[in-house]
Phi, psi and omega in degrees: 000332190284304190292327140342322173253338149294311199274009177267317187282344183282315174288333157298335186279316182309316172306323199266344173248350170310287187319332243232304194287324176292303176323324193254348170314315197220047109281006182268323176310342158316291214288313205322304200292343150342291167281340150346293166300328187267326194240333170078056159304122158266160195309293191311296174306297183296010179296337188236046154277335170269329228267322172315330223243325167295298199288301170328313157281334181282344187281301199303297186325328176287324178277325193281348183285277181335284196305304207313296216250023171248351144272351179132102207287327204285310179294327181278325199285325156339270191316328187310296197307321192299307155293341165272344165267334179270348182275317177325317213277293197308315164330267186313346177253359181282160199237004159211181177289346182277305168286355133294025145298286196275300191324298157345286211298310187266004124321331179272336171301307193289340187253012192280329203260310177324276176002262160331304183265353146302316182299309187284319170284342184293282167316299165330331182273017178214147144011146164294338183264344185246003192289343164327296183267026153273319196292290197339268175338291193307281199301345170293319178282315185317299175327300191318296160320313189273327183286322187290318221308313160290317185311308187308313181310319171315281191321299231249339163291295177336301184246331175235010171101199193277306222290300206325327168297328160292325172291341169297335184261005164292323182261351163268342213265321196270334175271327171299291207310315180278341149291340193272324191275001147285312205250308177321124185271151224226310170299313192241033173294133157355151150217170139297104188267118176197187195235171097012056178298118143314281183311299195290359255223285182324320227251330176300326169276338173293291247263304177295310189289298151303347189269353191261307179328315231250340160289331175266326192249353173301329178295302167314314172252021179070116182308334191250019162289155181307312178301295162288014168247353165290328203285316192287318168311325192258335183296348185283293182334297199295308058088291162325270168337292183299274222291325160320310198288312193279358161289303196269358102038081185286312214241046151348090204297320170234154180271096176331329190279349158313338183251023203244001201246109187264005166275354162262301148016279236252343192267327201257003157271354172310310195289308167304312197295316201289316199277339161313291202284335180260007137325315176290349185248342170292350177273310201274345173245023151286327159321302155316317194275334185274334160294282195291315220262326195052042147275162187292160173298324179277332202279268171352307153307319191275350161261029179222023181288310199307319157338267197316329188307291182320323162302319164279011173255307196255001182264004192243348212246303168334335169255356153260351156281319191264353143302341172260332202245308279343188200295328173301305216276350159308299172294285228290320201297338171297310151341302177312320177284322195285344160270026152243000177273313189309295186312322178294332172302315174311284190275019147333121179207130193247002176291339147295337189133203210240006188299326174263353154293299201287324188281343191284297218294307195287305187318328201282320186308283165331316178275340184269342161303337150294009187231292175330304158332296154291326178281327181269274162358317205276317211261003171255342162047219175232042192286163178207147165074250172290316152316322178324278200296321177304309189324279204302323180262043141278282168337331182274328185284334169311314208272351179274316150322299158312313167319293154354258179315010184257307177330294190299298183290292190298258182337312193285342193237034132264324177294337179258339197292324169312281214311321165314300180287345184262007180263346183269012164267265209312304182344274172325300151342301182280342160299312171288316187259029165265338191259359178274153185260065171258186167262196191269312173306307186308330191261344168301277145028251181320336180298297195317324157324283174301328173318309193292284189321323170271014194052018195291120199212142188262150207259000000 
């Protein structure tokens, strides 16, 4: 009964920082023109307050997996939550952007280690024959999590303000800790006899970094600028290097032969693809409905619950498909739904009410809750020890790649598609109160009127 209970509680402490590190990928996004108004910011700055907490995590996970297990995954994991609550504190108390910045940044550290070794210790605590359904769990919170961000994020602006989305993870960040430091044994743990890839370490991170950069500031600095086409140029070079640097390699940071496994293969490009699409739309239309639409960050929220609701329905419902069907015809059929949510989406027309956005948010929501589920199986395969650990903080950086790429390609082209529509309004706007028989001041006045309103602020 005790050991019952211990493996419950280890999996509930995993659940809780997988939720805690996915939760801040999208919860801040809601938020942005808020702390916009609050720190008096322009968009183009607070942009890497998201951008920071992405591009970080995806450079970190591999070298930060790696050290956990050659210090101790149960001790490093520890220290995560510890850093990810102290990046929290700074976030919610900064009083500029620079220090909602720097806060980011050490927040992303702590979940860059937190992630990955959730994943491993979680799955470690049961068999190779019984790990479905514990991975099962661990990947319904990860889908779960990134979908609820904006909403919680809406709800916690909505009644208690900007800095409380950061503050919410401090008294849970503290409740892991103390669970982690019961039931994980902390003293006599595993280890690793290994060394330090150094090299490969330099080149993963050279490799992760332009490629995150360069994905993320590609809107911003132009696809065909000198600057994105230098950052993609050294991710490749460096890309090269590290895999050259990791065959020869004694002490490997990844073990190459992970990738000799064509069910992870075929799961970690699954992984980029599933979390593109459904980012893009848990980011981009609370965004839509609260800009274009002027609904409140909570209403914007709450009309996009339906996702989740459905990943939480069906994602559990999804290992009884893929025992009757299997799993490729599961995945495909989920894919098949999340491109007919897009099509519906594509034909959005809200001049009626919102029934048909809300039937797309379920449709999108079913397929990626049939998919998650399998696909997080698929990608831990039946690896154990190193091979373990290496699967998931590969799995962690994709799937932050897929975020990456929902920024880049969604969010970023609805940020200028605004920006665009609100200048050519104001335009009109100014055009129109040129033909009125006012004065000049009244009508300088009536401009400044609109200005205010549209938020028009130079980037």
């Amino acid at each position: 009964m005790k050991k019952e209970s211990n493996l419950f509680l280890t999996i509930s402490v995993m659940c809780m920082g997988i939720f805690l590190c996915m939760l801040d990928t999208t919860i801040m996004n809601i938020t942005l023109p808020v702390i916009q108004d609050s720190l008096g910011v322009t968009l183009n700055q607070l942009s890497w307050a998201l951008n920071i907490y992405t591009i970080t995590f995806a450079v970190m996970t591999i070298p930060l997996g790696r050290l956990a297990e050659i210090y101790g995954k149960n001790k490093i994991y520890i220290l995560g939550f510890i850093i990810f609550c102290v990046g929290s504190l700074v976030c919610a108390f900064s009083t500029d952007v620079y220090l909602l910045i720097i806060g980011r940044g050490i927040q992303s550290i702590g979940a860059a280690i937190i992630f990955p070794i959730s994943m491993v210790i979680g799955i470690s605590t049961v068999s190779i024959e019984k790990r479905s359904k514990v991975i099962a769990i661990l990947g319904v919170t990860q889908g779960l999590s990134a979908a609820l961000g904006p909403s919680i994020g809406g709800l916690i602006t909505q009644f208690l303000g900007w800095r409380w989305v950061f503050l919410i993870n401090v008294p849970l960040s503290i409740i892991a800790i103390g669970i982690s430091l019961f039931c994980l044994n902390i003293n006599n743990e595993e280890k690793i006899k290994s060394k330090n890839d150094y090299k490969g370490a330099f080149w993963c991170v050279c490799f992760m970094f332009s490629l995150t950069l360069g994905l993320t500031q590609g809107n911003s600095w132009g696809w065909e600028s000198m600057r994105v086409i230098a950052t993609f140029s050294v991710s490749i070079v460096s890309f090269i290097i590290f895999i050259f640097t990791e065959k020869r390699s004694q002490y490997a940071m990844i073990n190459l032969k992970l990738f000799k496994d064509r069910q992870f293969n075929a799961s970690a490009v699954t992984v980029v693809f599933s979390n593109l699409f459904l980012i893009g739309v848990t980011v981009l239309l609370p965004t839509f409905l609260n800009r274009i639409h002027g609904e409140s960050e909570l209403r914007a929220a709450l009309l996009v619950t339906p996702i989740s609701a459905m990943i939480f329905v069906f994602s559990p419902i999804a290992g009884l498909l893929v025992d009757k069907v299997g799993r490729k015809a599961v995945i495909f059929t989920g894919f098949m739904a999340m491109a007919v949510a897009y099509y519906m989406l594509y034909h959005l027309d809200v001049s009626n009410g919102y029934t048909q956005l809300i039937i797309a948010c379920m449709v999108l929501g079913f397929g990626y809750g049939i998919i998650v589920g399998p696909i997080t199986v698929l990608a831990a395969s039946s690896f154990t020890g190193e091979l373990l650990t290496a699967s998931q903080s590969v799995v962690g950086v994709l799937r932050q790649v897929g975020i990456v790429l929902a920024v880049a390609i969604f969010v970023s082209a609805l940020t200028s598609n605004i920006a665009n529509a609100k200048v050519q309004i104001l335009d009109h706007a100014q055009k129109e109160i040129l033909k009125l028989d006012i004065t000049k001041e009244q009508q300088e006045t009536r401009t400044g009127e609109h200005q205010k309103k549209f938020r028009i602020r130079e980037n």
